[in-house]
mmCIF file of C-alpha atoms in Angstrom:
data_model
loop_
_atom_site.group_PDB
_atom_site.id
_atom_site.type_symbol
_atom_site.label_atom_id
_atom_site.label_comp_id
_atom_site.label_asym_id
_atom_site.label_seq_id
_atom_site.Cartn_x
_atom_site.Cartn_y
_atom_site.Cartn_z
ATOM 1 C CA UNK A 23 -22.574 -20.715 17.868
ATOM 2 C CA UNK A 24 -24.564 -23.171 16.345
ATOM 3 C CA UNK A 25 -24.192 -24.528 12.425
ATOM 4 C CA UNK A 26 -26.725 -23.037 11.071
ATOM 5 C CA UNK A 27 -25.360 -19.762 12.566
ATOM 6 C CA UNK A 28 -21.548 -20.333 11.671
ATOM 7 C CA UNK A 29 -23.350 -20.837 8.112
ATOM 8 C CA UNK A 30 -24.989 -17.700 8.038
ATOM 9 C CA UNK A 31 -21.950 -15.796 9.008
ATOM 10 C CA UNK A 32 -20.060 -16.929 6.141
ATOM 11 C CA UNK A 33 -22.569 -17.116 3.664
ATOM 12 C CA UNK A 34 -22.840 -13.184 5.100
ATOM 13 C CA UNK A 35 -19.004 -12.455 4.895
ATOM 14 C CA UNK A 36 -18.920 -13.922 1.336
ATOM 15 C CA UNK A 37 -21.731 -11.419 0.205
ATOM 16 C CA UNK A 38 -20.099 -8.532 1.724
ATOM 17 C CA UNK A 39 -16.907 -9.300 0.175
ATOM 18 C CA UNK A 40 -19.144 -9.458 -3.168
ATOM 19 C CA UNK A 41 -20.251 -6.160 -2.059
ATOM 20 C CA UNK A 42 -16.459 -4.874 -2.161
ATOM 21 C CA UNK A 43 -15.055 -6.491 -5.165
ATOM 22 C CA UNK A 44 -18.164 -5.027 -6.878
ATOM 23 C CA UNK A 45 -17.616 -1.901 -5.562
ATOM 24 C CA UNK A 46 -13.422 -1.874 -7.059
ATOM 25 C CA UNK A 47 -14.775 -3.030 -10.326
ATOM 26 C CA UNK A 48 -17.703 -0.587 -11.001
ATOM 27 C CA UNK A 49 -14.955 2.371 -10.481
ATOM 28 C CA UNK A 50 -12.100 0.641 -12.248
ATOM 29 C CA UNK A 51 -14.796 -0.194 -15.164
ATOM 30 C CA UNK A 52 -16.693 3.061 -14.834
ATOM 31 C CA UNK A 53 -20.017 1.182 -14.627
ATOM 32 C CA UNK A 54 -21.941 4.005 -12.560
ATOM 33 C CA UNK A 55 -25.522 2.235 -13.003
ATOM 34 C CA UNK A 56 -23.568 -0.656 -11.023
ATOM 35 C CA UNK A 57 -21.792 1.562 -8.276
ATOM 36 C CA UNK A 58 -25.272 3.209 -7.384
ATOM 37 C CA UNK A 59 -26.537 -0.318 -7.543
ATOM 38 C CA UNK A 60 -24.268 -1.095 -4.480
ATOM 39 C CA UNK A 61 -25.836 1.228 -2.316
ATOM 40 C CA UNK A 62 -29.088 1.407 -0.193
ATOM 41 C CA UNK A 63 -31.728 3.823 -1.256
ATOM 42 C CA UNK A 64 -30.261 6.330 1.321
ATOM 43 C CA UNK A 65 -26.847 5.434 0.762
ATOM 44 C CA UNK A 66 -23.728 7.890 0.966
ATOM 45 C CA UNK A 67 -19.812 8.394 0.192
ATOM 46 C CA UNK A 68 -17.537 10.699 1.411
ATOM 47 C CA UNK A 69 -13.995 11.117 -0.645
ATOM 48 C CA UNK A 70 -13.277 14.495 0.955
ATOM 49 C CA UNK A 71 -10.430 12.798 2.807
ATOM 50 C CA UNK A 72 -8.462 12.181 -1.012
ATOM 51 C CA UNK A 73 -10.079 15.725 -2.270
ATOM 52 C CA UNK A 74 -12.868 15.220 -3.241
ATOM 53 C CA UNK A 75 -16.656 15.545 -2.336
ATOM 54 C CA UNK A 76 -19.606 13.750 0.436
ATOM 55 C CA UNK A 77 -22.893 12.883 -0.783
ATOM 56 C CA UNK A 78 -25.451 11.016 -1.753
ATOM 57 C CA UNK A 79 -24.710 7.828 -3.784
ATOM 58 C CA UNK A 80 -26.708 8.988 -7.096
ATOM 59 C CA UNK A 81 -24.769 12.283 -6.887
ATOM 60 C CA UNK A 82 -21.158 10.670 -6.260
ATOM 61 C CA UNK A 83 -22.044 8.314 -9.208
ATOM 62 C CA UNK A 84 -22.115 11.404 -11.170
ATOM 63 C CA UNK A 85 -19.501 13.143 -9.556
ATOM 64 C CA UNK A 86 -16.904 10.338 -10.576
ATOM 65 C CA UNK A 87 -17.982 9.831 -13.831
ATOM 66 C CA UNK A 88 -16.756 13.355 -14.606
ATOM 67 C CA UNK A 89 -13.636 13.124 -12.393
ATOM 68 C CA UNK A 90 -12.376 9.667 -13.570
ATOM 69 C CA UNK A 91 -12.514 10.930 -17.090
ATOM 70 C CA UNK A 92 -9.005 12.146 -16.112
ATOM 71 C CA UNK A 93 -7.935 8.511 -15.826
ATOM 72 C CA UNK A 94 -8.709 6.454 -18.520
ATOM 73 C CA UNK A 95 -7.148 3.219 -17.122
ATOM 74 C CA UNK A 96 -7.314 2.448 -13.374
ATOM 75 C CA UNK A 97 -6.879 -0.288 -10.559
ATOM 76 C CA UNK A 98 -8.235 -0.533 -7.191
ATOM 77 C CA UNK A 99 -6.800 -3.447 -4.979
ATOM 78 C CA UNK A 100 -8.577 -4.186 -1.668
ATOM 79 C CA UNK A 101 -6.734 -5.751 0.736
ATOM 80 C CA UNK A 102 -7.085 -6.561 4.446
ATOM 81 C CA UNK A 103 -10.678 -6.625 4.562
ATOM 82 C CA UNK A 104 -11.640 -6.755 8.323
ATOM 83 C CA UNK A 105 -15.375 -7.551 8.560
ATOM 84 C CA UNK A 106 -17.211 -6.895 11.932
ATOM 85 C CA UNK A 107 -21.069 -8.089 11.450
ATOM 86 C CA UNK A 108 -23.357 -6.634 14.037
ATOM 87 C CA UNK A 109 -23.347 -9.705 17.065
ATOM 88 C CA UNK A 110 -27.320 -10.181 18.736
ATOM 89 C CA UNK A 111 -26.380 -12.380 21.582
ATOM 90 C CA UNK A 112 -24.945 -14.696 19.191
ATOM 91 C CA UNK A 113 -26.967 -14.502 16.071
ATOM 92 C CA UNK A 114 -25.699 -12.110 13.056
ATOM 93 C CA UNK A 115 -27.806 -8.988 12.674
ATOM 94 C CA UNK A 116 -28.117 -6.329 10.000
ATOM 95 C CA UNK A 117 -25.111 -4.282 10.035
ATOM 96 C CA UNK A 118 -21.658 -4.907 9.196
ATOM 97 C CA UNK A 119 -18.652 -2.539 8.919
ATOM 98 C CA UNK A 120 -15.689 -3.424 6.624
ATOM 99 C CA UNK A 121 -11.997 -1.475 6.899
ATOM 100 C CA UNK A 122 -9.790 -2.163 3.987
ATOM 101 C CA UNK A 123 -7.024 -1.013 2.876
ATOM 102 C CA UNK A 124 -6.798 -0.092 -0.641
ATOM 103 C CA UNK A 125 -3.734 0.355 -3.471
ATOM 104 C CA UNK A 126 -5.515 2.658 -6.852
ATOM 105 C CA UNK A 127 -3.215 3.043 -9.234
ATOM 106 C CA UNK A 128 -4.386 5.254 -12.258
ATOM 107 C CA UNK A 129 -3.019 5.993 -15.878
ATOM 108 C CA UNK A 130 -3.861 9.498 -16.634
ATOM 109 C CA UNK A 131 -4.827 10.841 -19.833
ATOM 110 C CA UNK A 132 -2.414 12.080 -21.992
ATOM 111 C CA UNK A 133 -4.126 15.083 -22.253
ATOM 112 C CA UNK A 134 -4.310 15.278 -18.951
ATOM 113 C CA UNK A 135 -0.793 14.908 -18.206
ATOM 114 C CA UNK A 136 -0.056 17.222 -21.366
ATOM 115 C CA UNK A 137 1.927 14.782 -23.737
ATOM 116 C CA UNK A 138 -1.104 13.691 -26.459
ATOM 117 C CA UNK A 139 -4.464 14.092 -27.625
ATOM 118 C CA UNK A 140 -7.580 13.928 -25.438
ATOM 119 C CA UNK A 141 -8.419 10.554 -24.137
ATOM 120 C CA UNK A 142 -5.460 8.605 -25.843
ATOM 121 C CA UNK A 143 -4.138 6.609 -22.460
ATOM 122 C CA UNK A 144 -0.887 4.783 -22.802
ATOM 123 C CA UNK A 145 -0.517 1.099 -23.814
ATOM 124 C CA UNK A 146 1.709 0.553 -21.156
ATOM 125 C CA UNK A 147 4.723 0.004 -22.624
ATOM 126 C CA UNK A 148 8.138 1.005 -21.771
ATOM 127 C CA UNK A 149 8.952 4.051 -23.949
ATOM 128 C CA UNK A 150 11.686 2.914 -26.550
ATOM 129 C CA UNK A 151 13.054 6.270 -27.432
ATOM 130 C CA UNK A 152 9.761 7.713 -28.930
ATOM 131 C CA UNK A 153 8.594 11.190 -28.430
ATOM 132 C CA UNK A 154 6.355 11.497 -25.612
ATOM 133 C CA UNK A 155 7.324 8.617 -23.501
ATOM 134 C CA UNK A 156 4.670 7.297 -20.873
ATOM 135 C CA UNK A 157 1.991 9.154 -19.464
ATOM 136 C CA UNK A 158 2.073 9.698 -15.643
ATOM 137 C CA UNK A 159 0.874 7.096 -13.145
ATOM 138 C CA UNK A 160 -1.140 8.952 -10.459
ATOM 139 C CA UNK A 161 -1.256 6.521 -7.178
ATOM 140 C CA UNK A 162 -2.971 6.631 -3.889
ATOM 141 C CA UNK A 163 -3.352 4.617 -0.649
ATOM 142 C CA UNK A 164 -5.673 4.151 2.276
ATOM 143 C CA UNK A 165 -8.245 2.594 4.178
ATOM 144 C CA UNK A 166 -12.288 2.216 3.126
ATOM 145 C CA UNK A 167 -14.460 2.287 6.000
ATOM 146 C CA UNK A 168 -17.450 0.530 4.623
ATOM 147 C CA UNK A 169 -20.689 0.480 6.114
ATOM 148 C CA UNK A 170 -23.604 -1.884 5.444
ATOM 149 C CA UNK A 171 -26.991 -2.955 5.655
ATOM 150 C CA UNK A 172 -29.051 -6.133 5.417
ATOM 151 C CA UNK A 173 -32.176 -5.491 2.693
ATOM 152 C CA UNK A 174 -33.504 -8.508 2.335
ATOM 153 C CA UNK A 175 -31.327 -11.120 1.106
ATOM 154 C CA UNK A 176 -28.580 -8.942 0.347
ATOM 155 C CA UNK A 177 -26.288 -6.569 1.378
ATOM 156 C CA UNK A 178 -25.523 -2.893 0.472
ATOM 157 C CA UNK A 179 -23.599 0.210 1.533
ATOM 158 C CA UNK A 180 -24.925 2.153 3.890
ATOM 159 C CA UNK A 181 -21.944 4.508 3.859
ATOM 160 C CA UNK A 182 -18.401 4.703 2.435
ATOM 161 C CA UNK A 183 -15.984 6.734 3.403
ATOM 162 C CA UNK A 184 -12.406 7.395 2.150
ATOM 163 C CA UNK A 185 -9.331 7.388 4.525
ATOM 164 C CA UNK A 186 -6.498 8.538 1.977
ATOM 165 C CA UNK A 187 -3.180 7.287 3.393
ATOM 166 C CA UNK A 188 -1.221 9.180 0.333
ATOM 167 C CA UNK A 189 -0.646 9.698 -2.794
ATOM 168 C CA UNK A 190 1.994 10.549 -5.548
ATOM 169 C CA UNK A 191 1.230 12.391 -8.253
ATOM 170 C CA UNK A 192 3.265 12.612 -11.775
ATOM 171 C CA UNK A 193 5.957 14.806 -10.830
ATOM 172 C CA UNK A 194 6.644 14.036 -6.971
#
């Protein structure tokens, strides 16, 4: 591998990585014009594997704007990001694939979890003997399989798809 090519790679692996930070904030900040942003023009996710639906990136954009309503204050960690860039006889190409695992926890509404008024999400706090207490956490963990695409000079997702691990819910 030459320098120029080592340099590529990483330069490469540091925008993909951009790609998956960017992907953690959008749905821990609920920026949907910035999660469809991520994805190629033909780009995809599948969460059936943690319940919920596969489609089109516009659509899932949608789709969790609604369902993360439930969950006012959320996480996602991704760790162990294993990035395999497509290999042409020695040169990078236009595909890459990450698997990462991922930690989400989740602060449900009050509502939600039936001890206050819609959208009022916990401070956090340790309850001190007032009525109500904390909300539930909700928590889940699994592997992303990421799939991308050069488009120019950057990269975007291709396909995501959801590998839920498990999960505990308020109550288990």
């Amino acid at each position: 591998m030459t320098q120029r090519v080592a340099l590529a790679t990483v330069l490469d692996r540091l925008a993909i990585d951009e790609v998956i930070t960017g992907y953690a904030a959008a749905v821990d900040d609920g920026a949907w014009p910035a999660y469809r942003a991520l994805f190629a023009e033909d780009g995809c996710a599948d969460y059936r594997d943690a319940g919920g639906i596969e489609g089109p990136a516009e659509e899932m954009a949608r789709w969790l704007a609604e369902t993360m309503r439930l969950f006012p204050v959320r996480q996602h960690l991704i760790v162990n990001r294993r990035v395999r860039l497509e290999d042409l006889g020695g040169y990078p190409g236009d595909r890459a694939e990450v698997r990462a695992d991922y930690l989400n926890p989740m602060r449900l509404d009050r509502a939600a979890a039936g001890t206050g008024s819609p959208g009022e999400a916990d401070s956090g706090e340790a309850d001190s003997g007032r009525s109500g207490g904390l909300s539930p956490d909700f928590v889940t963990g699994g592997r992303y399989t990421f799939e991308l695409l050069r488009t120019g000079p950057d990269w975007l997702i291709h396909r995501l798809t959801v590998h839920e691990k498990w999960r505990r819910a308020p109550g288990a």
